[in-house]
Coordinates of C-alpha atoms in Angstrom, one line a residue:
Chain A
M1 CA -22.0 4.1 39.4
K2 CA -20.0 4.7 36.4
V3 CA -21.3 6.8 33.6
N4 CA -20.9 5.9 29.8
Q5 CA -19.2 8.5 27.6
I6 CA -18.7 8.3 24.0
S7 CA -15.5 10.0 22.4
I8 CA -15.1 11.0 18.7
F9 CA -11.8 11.6 16.9
L10 CA -12.0 14.8 15.0
E11 CA -9.7 16.0 12.5
N12 CA -8.8 19.6 12.7
R13 CA -10.3 21.3 9.9
P14 CA -13.6 23.2 9.1
G15 CA -16.9 21.1 9.2
T16 CA -15.8 18.0 11.0
L17 CA -17.6 19.0 14.3
E18 CA -20.8 20.3 12.2
Y19 CA -20.7 16.9 10.5
A20 CA -20.6 15.1 13.8
T21 CA -23.3 17.1 15.6
R22 CA -25.4 16.8 12.3
V23 CA -25.1 12.9 12.5
L24 CA -26.3 13.2 16.1
K25 CA -29.1 15.4 15.4
E26 CA -30.2 13.2 12.8
A27 CA -29.9 10.2 15.0
G28 CA -32.2 12.0 17.5
I29 CA -29.7 12.2 20.1
N30 CA -29.6 14.7 23.0
I31 CA -26.5 15.7 24.4
R32 CA -26.5 15.9 28.1
A33 CA -22.8 17.1 28.5
L34 CA -19.8 17.5 26.6
S35 CA -16.2 18.6 26.2
L36 CA -14.0 19.3 23.2
A37 CA -10.4 18.6 23.7
D38 CA -8.1 20.3 21.1
T39 CA -4.6 19.9 19.7
S40 CA -3.1 21.7 16.7
D41 CA -4.1 18.9 14.4
F42 CA -6.9 16.8 16.0
G43 CA -9.6 17.1 18.4
I44 CA -11.6 14.8 20.8
L45 CA -15.3 15.4 21.4
R46 CA -16.5 13.7 24.4
L47 CA -20.0 13.3 25.2
I48 CA -22.5 12.0 27.6
V49 CA -25.8 11.5 25.6
N50 CA -29.2 10.0 26.2
N51 CA -28.8 7.1 24.2
I52 CA -25.4 6.0 23.6
D53 CA -26.1 2.8 21.8
V54 CA -27.8 4.8 19.1
A55 CA -25.2 7.4 19.0
E56 CA -22.4 5.1 18.7
K57 CA -24.1 3.3 15.8
A58 CA -25.0 6.4 14.0
L59 CA -21.4 7.9 14.3
Q60 CA -19.5 4.5 13.4
E61 CA -21.9 4.2 10.3
K62 CA -20.6 7.7 9.2
G63 CA -17.0 6.6 9.4
F64 CA -16.2 8.3 12.7
T65 CA -13.8 6.6 15.0
V66 CA -15.4 6.4 18.4
R67 CA -14.7 4.9 21.6
R68 CA -16.7 4.4 24.9
T69 CA -15.0 5.2 28.2
S70 CA -16.2 5.2 31.7
V71 CA -16.3 8.5 33.6
V72 CA -17.5 9.3 36.9
A73 CA -20.1 12.1 37.6
V74 CA -19.9 13.8 41.0
E75 CA -22.5 16.4 42.6
I76 CA -21.0 19.1 44.3
P77 CA -22.4 22.0 46.2
D78 CA -22.0 25.3 44.2
R79 CA -19.7 27.0 46.6
P80 CA -16.2 27.9 47.5
G81 CA -14.1 24.7 48.1
G82 CA -16.4 22.3 46.5
L83 CA -13.9 21.0 43.9
H84 CA -11.1 21.0 46.3
G85 CA -12.7 18.5 48.6
I86 CA -13.4 15.8 45.8
V87 CA -9.7 16.5 44.6
E88 CA -8.4 15.9 48.0
A89 CA -10.3 12.8 48.5
I90 CA -9.1 11.1 45.4
S91 CA -5.5 12.3 45.8
R92 CA -5.3 10.7 48.9
K93 CA -6.0 7.4 47.3
G94 CA -3.1 8.0 44.9
V95 CA -5.8 8.2 42.0
N96 CA -5.0 10.1 39.0
I97 CA -7.3 12.6 37.0
E98 CA -6.9 12.3 33.3
Y99 CA -9.3 15.0 32.6
T100 CA -12.5 16.6 33.9
Y101 CA -15.2 18.9 32.7
A102 CA -18.2 20.5 34.5
F103 CA -21.8 21.5 33.9
V104 CA -24.4 23.2 36.1
E105 CA -27.7 21.3 36.7
R106 CA -30.8 23.1 35.7
S107 CA -31.9 23.6 39.2
G108 CA -28.8 25.7 39.6
E109 CA -28.2 24.3 43.1
N110 CA -25.4 22.0 42.3
A111 CA -22.7 21.6 39.8
I112 CA -22.1 18.2 38.2
I113 CA -18.2 17.4 37.5
I114 CA -17.3 14.7 35.1
F115 CA -14.1 12.9 35.8
R116 CA -11.9 10.5 34.0
F117 CA -9.7 8.7 36.5
D118 CA -7.0 6.4 35.8
K119 CA -8.3 4.0 38.5
T120 CA -12.2 4.2 38.2
E121 CA -13.4 1.9 40.9
E122 CA -11.0 3.2 43.5
A123 CA -11.9 6.7 42.8
I124 CA -15.6 5.9 43.4
E125 CA -14.9 4.2 46.5
A126 CA -13.0 7.2 47.6
L127 CA -15.6 9.7 46.8
M128 CA -18.4 7.7 48.5
E129 CA -16.5 7.2 51.6
S130 CA -16.0 11.0 51.9
G131 CA -19.7 11.5 51.6
F132 CA -19.9 12.7 47.9
T133 CA -22.9 12.2 45.8
V134 CA -21.7 10.0 42.7
L135 CA -24.5 10.0 40.3
P136 CA -25.5 6.8 38.3
G137 CA -25.3 7.0 34.7
E138 CA -29.0 6.3 34.3
K139 CA -29.8 9.5 36.1
L140 CA -27.5 11.6 34.1
Y141 CA -28.8 10.4 30.7
K142 CA -32.4 11.5 31.6
L143 CA -31.6 14.9 33.1
Chain B
M1 CA 5.6 -27.2 -9.1
I2 CA 7.2 -26.1 -12.4
Y3 CA 5.1 -25.2 -15.7
N4 CA 8.2 -25.5 -18.0
E5 CA 10.6 -27.8 -16.4
E6 CA 13.1 -27.9 -19.3
F7 CA 13.6 -24.0 -19.8
E8 CA 12.8 -23.3 -16.1
T9 CA 15.6 -25.6 -14.8
L10 CA 18.2 -25.1 -17.6
P11 CA 21.8 -25.4 -16.3
R12 CA 23.2 -21.7 -16.2
E13 CA 25.7 -22.8 -19.1
A14 CA 22.9 -23.9 -21.4
L15 CA 20.6 -20.9 -20.3
E16 CA 23.4 -18.5 -21.1
A17 CA 24.1 -20.1 -24.5
L18 CA 20.5 -19.6 -25.3
Q19 CA 20.4 -16.2 -24.2
L20 CA 23.5 -15.3 -26.2
K21 CA 21.8 -16.8 -29.4
R22 CA 18.6 -14.9 -28.9
L23 CA 20.7 -11.7 -27.9
K24 CA 22.4 -11.6 -31.3
N25 CA 19.1 -12.3 -32.9
V26 CA 17.2 -9.5 -31.3
V27 CA 20.3 -6.9 -31.7
E28 CA 20.3 -7.8 -35.4
R29 CA 16.7 -7.5 -35.6
V30 CA 16.2 -4.0 -34.0
Y31 CA 19.2 -2.6 -36.0
H32 CA 17.4 -3.3 -39.2
T33 CA 13.8 -2.6 -38.4
V34 CA 13.8 0.2 -35.5
G35 CA 15.2 3.5 -36.9
F36 CA 15.8 4.5 -33.3
Y37 CA 18.0 1.7 -32.6
R38 CA 20.1 1.9 -35.7
K39 CA 20.7 5.6 -34.9
A40 CA 21.4 4.9 -31.3
F41 CA 23.8 1.8 -32.1
D42 CA 25.6 4.0 -34.7
N43 CA 26.0 6.9 -32.4
A44 CA 27.6 4.3 -29.7
G45 CA 29.7 2.9 -32.5
V46 CA 28.3 -0.5 -32.0
T47 CA 27.0 -3.0 -34.6
P48 CA 25.4 -6.3 -34.2
D49 CA 28.6 -8.0 -35.2
N50 CA 30.3 -6.5 -32.0
I51 CA 28.1 -8.8 -29.8
E52 CA 29.9 -12.0 -29.3
T53 CA 29.7 -12.7 -25.6
L54 CA 26.8 -12.0 -23.1
E55 CA 29.1 -9.4 -21.4
D56 CA 29.1 -7.6 -24.8
I57 CA 25.6 -6.3 -24.0
R58 CA 27.2 -3.6 -21.8
K59 CA 28.5 -2.1 -25.2
L60 CA 24.9 -1.3 -26.3
P61 CA 23.2 2.0 -25.2
F62 CA 20.5 2.2 -22.8
T63 CA 16.7 2.7 -23.8
T64 CA 14.9 5.1 -21.7
K65 CA 11.3 5.9 -21.0
Q66 CA 12.1 9.3 -22.5
D67 CA 13.1 7.3 -25.8
L68 CA 9.7 5.8 -25.8
K69 CA 7.8 9.0 -25.4
D70 CA 10.0 10.6 -28.3
N71 CA 8.7 7.8 -30.5
Y72 CA 5.1 7.9 -29.3
P73 CA 3.1 6.1 -30.6
F74 CA 4.5 3.4 -32.8
G75 CA 8.1 4.5 -33.5
M76 CA 9.7 1.5 -31.5
F77 CA 7.7 -1.1 -33.2
A78 CA 9.8 -3.7 -35.0
V79 CA 6.8 -5.2 -37.1
P80 CA 4.3 -3.6 -39.5
M81 CA 1.0 -2.8 -37.9
S82 CA -0.7 -5.7 -39.8
N83 CA 1.3 -8.0 -37.7
V84 CA 0.3 -6.2 -34.3
V85 CA -2.7 -8.0 -32.7
R86 CA -2.8 -6.1 -29.5
L87 CA -2.0 -2.8 -28.2
H88 CA -1.6 -1.7 -24.6
A89 CA -0.4 1.4 -22.8
S90 CA 1.2 2.4 -19.5
S91 CA -0.8 5.0 -17.5
G92 CA 1.3 7.9 -18.5
T93 CA 0.5 10.3 -15.6
T94 CA 3.1 12.6 -16.7
G95 CA 1.9 13.2 -20.3
K96 CA 1.5 10.8 -23.2
P97 CA 1.5 7.2 -22.3
T98 CA 3.8 4.6 -23.4
V99 CA 2.4 2.3 -26.1
V100 CA 3.4 -1.2 -26.5
G101 CA 2.3 -3.8 -29.1
Y102 CA 2.2 -7.6 -29.4
T103 CA 2.1 -10.0 -32.2
Q104 CA 0.2 -13.1 -32.0
R105 CA 3.3 -14.9 -30.9
D106 CA 4.1 -12.2 -28.3
I107 CA 0.6 -13.0 -26.8
E108 CA 1.5 -16.6 -26.7
T109 CA 4.8 -15.9 -25.0
W110 CA 3.3 -13.7 -22.4
S111 CA 0.4 -16.4 -21.7
R112 CA 3.0 -18.8 -21.2
L113 CA 5.0 -16.5 -18.9
M114 CA 1.9 -15.7 -17.0
A115 CA 1.2 -19.5 -16.8
R116 CA 4.8 -20.3 -15.3
S117 CA 3.9 -17.4 -12.7
F118 CA 0.7 -19.1 -11.5
V119 CA 2.3 -22.5 -11.3
A120 CA 5.3 -21.1 -9.2
A121 CA 2.5 -19.8 -6.9
G122 CA 1.2 -23.3 -6.6
L123 CA -1.7 -22.9 -8.7
T124 CA -3.2 -25.6 -11.2
K125 CA -5.9 -26.2 -13.6
N126 CA -8.3 -27.0 -10.7
D127 CA -8.0 -23.3 -9.2
I128 CA -10.4 -20.8 -9.7
I129 CA -8.6 -17.1 -10.2
H130 CA -10.3 -14.0 -9.2
N131 CA -8.6 -11.5 -11.4
A132 CA -8.8 -7.9 -10.1
Y133 CA -6.3 -6.6 -12.2
G134 CA -7.8 -3.6 -14.3
Y135 CA -8.6 -4.8 -17.8
G136 CA -8.1 -2.6 -20.7
L137 CA -5.0 -0.6 -21.7
F138 CA -3.3 -1.6 -18.5
T139 CA -1.4 -5.0 -19.1
G140 CA -2.3 -6.5 -15.8
G141 CA -5.8 -7.6 -16.2
L142 CA -5.5 -9.3 -19.8
G143 CA -2.0 -10.6 -19.1
A144 CA -3.2 -12.6 -16.2
H145 CA -6.4 -13.6 -17.8
Y146 CA -4.6 -15.4 -20.8
G147 CA -2.0 -16.9 -18.4
A148 CA -4.7 -18.3 -16.2
E149 CA -6.9 -19.6 -19.3
L150 CA -3.7 -21.4 -20.7
L151 CA -3.0 -23.0 -17.4
G152 CA -6.7 -24.2 -17.6
A153 CA -7.8 -22.5 -14.4
S154 CA -11.1 -21.0 -14.2
V155 CA -10.8 -17.2 -14.5
I156 CA -13.2 -14.7 -13.1
P157 CA -12.5 -11.6 -15.2
M158 CA -13.4 -9.1 -12.4
S159 CA -11.1 -6.1 -13.3
G160 CA -10.7 -3.4 -10.7
G161 CA -13.5 -1.4 -9.2
S162 CA -17.0 -2.5 -7.7
T163 CA -15.7 -3.4 -4.5
K164 CA -19.1 -4.8 -3.2
K165 CA -19.6 -6.9 -6.2
Q166 CA -15.9 -8.3 -5.7
L167 CA -16.9 -9.2 -2.3
L168 CA -20.0 -11.1 -3.4
I169 CA -18.2 -12.8 -5.9
L170 CA -15.3 -13.7 -3.5
Q171 CA -18.0 -15.4 -1.3
D172 CA -20.2 -17.0 -3.8
F173 CA -17.8 -18.3 -6.5
G174 CA -15.3 -19.3 -4.0
P175 CA -12.1 -18.4 -6.1
T176 CA -9.1 -20.0 -4.5
A177 CA -6.6 -17.2 -5.8
I178 CA -6.5 -13.5 -6.2
C179 CA -4.8 -11.3 -8.6
C180 CA -4.6 -7.6 -7.8
T181 CA -2.2 -4.9 -6.5
P182 CA -1.3 -5.4 -2.7
S183 CA -3.1 -2.3 -1.6
Y184 CA -6.2 -3.3 -3.3
A185 CA -6.0 -6.6 -1.5
L186 CA -5.9 -4.8 1.8
Y187 CA -8.9 -2.4 0.8
L188 CA -10.9 -5.7 0.1
A189 CA -10.0 -7.0 3.4
E190 CA -11.2 -3.9 5.2
Q191 CA -14.2 -3.4 3.1
G192 CA -15.1 -7.0 3.8
E193 CA -14.6 -6.8 7.5
E194 CA -16.6 -3.8 7.7
M195 CA -19.5 -5.4 5.9
G196 CA -19.2 -8.1 8.7
L197 CA -17.8 -10.7 6.6
D198 CA -15.5 -13.3 7.7
M199 CA -12.5 -12.9 5.2
K200 CA -10.7 -15.7 6.7
S201 CA -13.5 -18.1 5.8
L202 CA -13.2 -17.4 2.1
N203 CA -11.6 -20.2 -0.1
L204 CA -8.8 -17.9 -1.0
R205 CA -5.3 -19.5 -0.5
V206 CA -3.0 -17.7 -2.7
G207 CA -2.6 -14.0 -3.7
V208 CA -0.6 -13.0 -6.9
L209 CA 0.2 -9.5 -6.0
G210 CA 2.0 -6.9 -7.8
A211 CA 2.1 -3.7 -10.0
E212 CA 3.3 -1.6 -7.1
P213 CA 6.1 -1.6 -4.5
W214 CA 5.2 -3.1 -1.2
S215 CA 7.0 -4.2 1.9
E216 CA 7.4 -7.7 3.9
K217 CA 5.2 -6.1 6.7
M218 CA 2.4 -5.4 4.3
R219 CA 2.7 -8.9 3.1
R220 CA 2.3 -10.4 6.6
E221 CA -0.7 -7.9 7.0
I222 CA -2.6 -9.0 4.1
E223 CA -1.7 -12.7 4.8
N224 CA -3.1 -12.5 8.2
R225 CA -6.3 -10.5 7.2
L226 CA -7.1 -12.9 4.3
E227 CA -5.5 -15.9 5.5
I228 CA -3.6 -16.5 2.2
L229 CA -0.3 -17.1 0.7
A230 CA 0.6 -13.7 -0.6
L231 CA 3.3 -13.9 -3.5
N232 CA 5.0 -11.4 -5.4
I233 CA 4.8 -11.0 -9.0
Y234 CA 6.7 -8.4 -11.5
G235 CA 6.5 -7.1 -14.5
L236 CA 6.0 -3.8 -16.7
S237 CA 4.2 -3.2 -20.0
E238 CA 7.4 -2.1 -21.6
I239 CA 9.0 -5.5 -21.1
I240 CA 5.8 -7.6 -21.7
G241 CA 3.5 -6.9 -18.8
P242 CA 2.9 -9.1 -15.5
G243 CA 5.0 -12.3 -15.7
V244 CA 8.5 -10.9 -16.1
A245 CA 9.5 -12.4 -12.8
M246 CA 7.5 -14.3 -10.2
E247 CA 8.2 -15.6 -6.5
C248 CA 7.8 -19.3 -6.0
A249 CA 5.8 -20.6 -3.2
E250 CA 8.7 -22.9 -2.2
G251 CA 11.3 -20.1 -1.8
R252 CA 9.3 -17.1 -1.1
N253 CA 12.6 -15.2 -1.4
G254 CA 12.8 -13.0 -4.5
M255 CA 11.3 -13.4 -7.9
H256 CA 12.5 -15.6 -10.5
I257 CA 13.3 -13.5 -13.6
F258 CA 12.4 -15.7 -16.6
E259 CA 15.8 -15.3 -18.1
D260 CA 15.0 -17.6 -21.2
H261 CA 13.1 -14.5 -22.5
F262 CA 14.8 -11.4 -20.8
I263 CA 18.2 -10.5 -19.8
V264 CA 18.4 -8.6 -16.6
E265 CA 21.2 -6.2 -15.5
C266 CA 21.3 -4.4 -12.1
V267 CA 23.1 -1.0 -12.7
D268 CA 24.1 2.0 -10.7
P269 CA 21.2 4.4 -11.3
V270 CA 23.7 7.3 -11.6
T271 CA 26.7 5.9 -13.5
G272 CA 25.0 3.1 -15.4
E273 CA 27.7 0.8 -14.4
T274 CA 26.9 -2.9 -13.8
L275 CA 26.6 -3.8 -10.1
P276 CA 27.6 -7.1 -8.8
Y277 CA 25.0 -9.5 -7.6
G278 CA 23.6 -8.7 -4.3
E279 CA 23.9 -4.8 -4.7
E280 CA 21.0 -2.7 -5.0
G281 CA 20.6 -0.8 -8.3
E282 CA 18.1 -0.1 -11.0
L283 CA 17.0 -3.1 -13.1
V284 CA 17.7 -3.0 -16.8
F285 CA 15.9 -5.4 -19.0
T286 CA 16.6 -6.6 -22.7
T287 CA 13.7 -8.7 -24.2
L288 CA 14.8 -11.6 -26.0
T289 CA 11.8 -13.2 -27.8
K290 CA 9.6 -10.2 -28.2
E291 CA 8.5 -9.6 -31.9
A292 CA 6.5 -6.5 -32.0
F293 CA 8.0 -4.4 -29.3
P294 CA 11.6 -5.5 -28.5
L295 CA 13.7 -3.5 -26.0
V296 CA 17.4 -3.4 -25.6
R297 CA 18.8 -2.4 -22.2
Y298 CA 15.6 -0.7 -21.0
R299 CA 16.0 1.1 -17.8
T300 CA 13.1 0.5 -15.6
R301 CA 13.7 2.9 -12.9
D302 CA 12.7 -0.1 -10.5
L303 CA 15.3 -0.3 -7.8
S304 CA 16.1 -4.1 -6.7
R305 CA 18.8 -6.3 -6.3
L306 CA 19.6 -9.8 -8.0
I307 CA 19.9 -13.0 -6.0
H308 CA 21.9 -15.7 -7.6
E309 CA 22.1 -18.3 -5.0
P310 CA 20.0 -21.4 -6.0
C311 CA 16.6 -21.5 -4.9
R312 CA 15.0 -24.5 -3.2
C313 CA 12.3 -25.0 -5.9
G314 CA 15.0 -26.3 -8.6
R315 CA 14.6 -23.1 -10.8
T316 CA 18.0 -22.2 -12.3
M317 CA 17.0 -18.5 -12.8
L318 CA 18.2 -15.5 -11.1
R319 CA 15.9 -13.9 -8.6
M320 CA 15.2 -10.3 -8.0
A321 CA 14.5 -8.9 -4.4
R322 CA 11.0 -7.1 -4.1
I323 CA 11.3 -3.6 -5.5
S324 CA 12.7 -1.3 -2.9
G325 CA 11.3 1.8 -4.6
R326 CA 11.8 3.5 -8.0
S327 CA 14.7 5.8 -8.9
D328 CA 12.1 8.3 -10.0
D329 CA 9.8 8.4 -7.1
M330 CA 12.7 8.4 -4.6
L331 CA 12.0 11.5 -2.4
V332 CA 15.0 13.6 -1.5
I333 CA 14.2 15.3 1.6
R334 CA 16.6 17.7 3.0
G335 CA 19.2 15.6 1.3
V336 CA 18.1 12.4 2.6
N337 CA 16.9 9.7 0.2
V338 CA 13.5 8.4 1.2
F339 CA 11.3 5.7 -0.5
P340 CA 7.4 5.6 0.4
S341 CA 7.9 1.8 0.9
Q342 CA 10.4 2.6 3.6
I343 CA 8.0 4.8 5.4
E344 CA 5.2 2.2 5.0
S345 CA 7.4 -0.5 6.6
V346 CA 8.0 1.8 9.5
L347 CA 4.3 2.4 9.9
L348 CA 3.2 -1.1 9.7
G349 CA 5.9 -1.9 12.6
I350 CA 3.6 -0.1 15.0
E351 CA 0.9 -2.3 16.4
G352 CA -2.5 -1.3 15.6
L353 CA -1.7 1.3 13.2
E354 CA -3.8 1.3 9.8
P355 CA -1.8 0.6 6.8
H356 CA -3.2 3.8 4.9
Y357 CA -1.0 6.8 4.7
Q358 CA -0.3 9.7 2.5
L359 CA 3.0 11.4 2.3
I360 CA 3.0 15.2 1.5
V361 CA 6.4 16.8 0.9
D362 CA 6.4 20.5 0.7
R363 CA 9.0 23.3 1.1
Q364 CA 8.9 26.1 3.8
D365 CA 11.4 28.9 3.9
K366 CA 13.4 26.8 1.3
L367 CA 13.4 23.7 3.5
D368 CA 11.8 20.5 2.5
T369 CA 9.1 19.4 4.9
L370 CA 7.6 15.8 5.1
E371 CA 4.1 15.3 6.6
I372 CA 2.8 11.7 7.1
Q373 CA -1.0 11.5 7.5
V374 CA -1.8 8.5 9.1
E375 CA -5.3 7.1 9.9
V376 CA -6.4 6.3 13.3
G377 CA -8.6 3.5 13.7
E378 CA -10.5 2.1 16.8
A379 CA -7.6 0.1 17.8
L380 CA -5.4 3.1 18.5
F381 CA -7.9 5.7 19.4
S382 CA -7.9 6.8 22.9
D383 CA -10.0 9.7 24.3
E384 CA -6.9 11.0 26.1
V385 CA -5.1 13.7 24.0
R386 CA -1.9 12.6 25.7
S387 CA -2.0 9.1 24.4
L388 CA -2.6 10.3 20.7
Q389 CA 0.2 12.8 21.1
Q390 CA 2.2 9.9 22.4
L391 CA 1.5 8.0 19.4
E392 CA 2.4 10.9 17.1
R393 CA 5.7 11.2 18.8
R394 CA 6.4 7.5 18.3
I395 CA 5.7 7.5 14.9
S396 CA 7.9 10.6 14.4
K397 CA 10.6 8.9 16.3
D398 CA 10.7 5.7 14.5
I399 CA 10.8 7.6 11.1
K400 CA 13.7 9.6 12.4
D401 CA 15.7 6.5 13.9
Y402 CA 14.9 4.2 10.7
L403 CA 15.2 6.8 8.1
G404 CA 17.1 9.7 9.4
V405 CA 14.4 12.2 8.3
T406 CA 12.1 14.6 10.4
A407 CA 8.4 14.1 9.5
A408 CA 5.5 15.9 11.1
V409 CA 2.9 13.4 11.9
K410 CA -0.8 14.2 11.4
L411 CA -3.4 11.8 12.6
V412 CA -6.6 11.8 10.4
G413 CA -9.8 10.1 10.8
P414 CA -10.6 6.4 9.4
K415 CA -11.2 6.0 5.9
S416 CA -10.3 9.9 5.2
L417 CA -7.6 9.0 2.8
Q418 CA -8.2 7.9 -0.6
R419 CA -8.4 4.5 -1.4
Y420 CA -6.9 3.1 -4.7
E421 CA -8.0 0.4 -7.0
G422 CA -4.8 0.3 -8.9
K423 CA -1.6 1.6 -7.8
A424 CA -1.7 3.5 -4.8
E425 CA -0.5 7.2 -5.0
R426 CA 1.1 7.7 -1.7
V427 CA 3.1 10.9 -2.5
I428 CA 1.8 14.3 -2.9
D429 CA 4.9 16.6 -3.8
K430 CA 3.8 20.3 -3.7
R431 CA 7.4 21.2 -4.3
T432 CA 6.8 20.4 -8.0
N433 CA 3.2 20.6 -7.9
V434 CA 2.8 17.2 -9.5
F435 CA 2.0 13.6 -8.4
N436 CA 5.5 12.1 -7.8
H437 CA 4.5 8.4 -8.5
S438 CA 4.3 7.2 -12.0

């Protein structure tokens, strides 16, 4: 039930993000979800894409440092308290959230939240036990 | 293995007698043939007759790089141009280059010294030597070339550059030894690995590496990635070129200085006083056999220390420790002396860190700042900001702990720093707006 995410190291100067997105465009990659974490001198671009193998190869060939990480996508009803339920379920299990980002599906009914946990397997187990919909990677790539 | 058993293992007493005889000869000669020396000796109140013992060398004035510049291009030559068969020049990043000349006999002497060096590295006529030192005005390429030919080895005269071609030749010709700068050896390894080449499967077994300061950790890195024995060679064009001193494969602890051709002193860079063996200072060389371009007490700016304990290889010559830095590229950051090689050593002590770095020195509000740019490769990349910031803090802390300076660490993308085929220029000193490395 894990989702493959690709992360890219970006130096914090004009043009680096543009170059990365251009490489992806030219490789015909469609971005499903993204988050850009930044510090004063570098950034990390995290992406979920339609074809991770192609994206990874294209970026590496252009000299980017990339890494694959497993994240978890959870569907939640778009209403007050939705996020709280998830966080409660996993914190009960002693799982830590490294980072998170969210996007709303086209239908507008549900939000999808991407989580990076320190203990991925345990987090998935906890979420499913509590009745949350954990989306398989395949579904996300094709959204 | 020793190339010239008779001279390289001379008992100290006989060696010193030979040195004194040759020293008297060279002092006499430069006094009569080089205007600069006659004036310098006269000003110091010393004549060739005052040289009666080896210690008397201290009565002679130093020769500096500035003296060579002042006499550019041929003012320091001791023979007429008709006897000069070769000219070389140092890079001269700070203006005019330093020009050096060789007679036919100088070329032969140099070739023998390089052949000695190769033999000290365990090479024989059966070896194939891939020579990636630059050919041309730089002494590295031709110096190594002639030495390798004299030894009878097969030389591949690659020169620097064309890295892809170098890798092709390394695979196809199967050289057993490589000559280049240590930073280029690493670059070759990196490029090869990137092309999917198994660098350990090459026939290479020995690297004769020099022309820039490098650290023990860098040696291990090169040895691991190329699976070779990496040995340190020392030389400078002013003295003769590569082959002034060479590390032996048996001892691997300091480079034997070929003292039958050079007298070495180690002096305090500030006072010029001779230092006892083992203490770090600036190396000063006097050439004993050079005809066209003899130098008396030449201040190299290279910092090292002399090792006089006998080596297990049987050579009786003094050894010099690896160059720890240059007295002229020593960075003074808020009053603390820092050498790029020390920073390199700290960086390479951190598991997984790429050996590519750049130092940027600047001044903000009258205070010196040091920024260390380090490439972050796949091994260290984490998509958690926290981990990368921990890495930056770890590097800063190590630099502070080992060197006592505060540095801002900046992680940069892989391959974003410039690669060098010759000497790496590690420092950008914006305080003077010039490259600090000569």
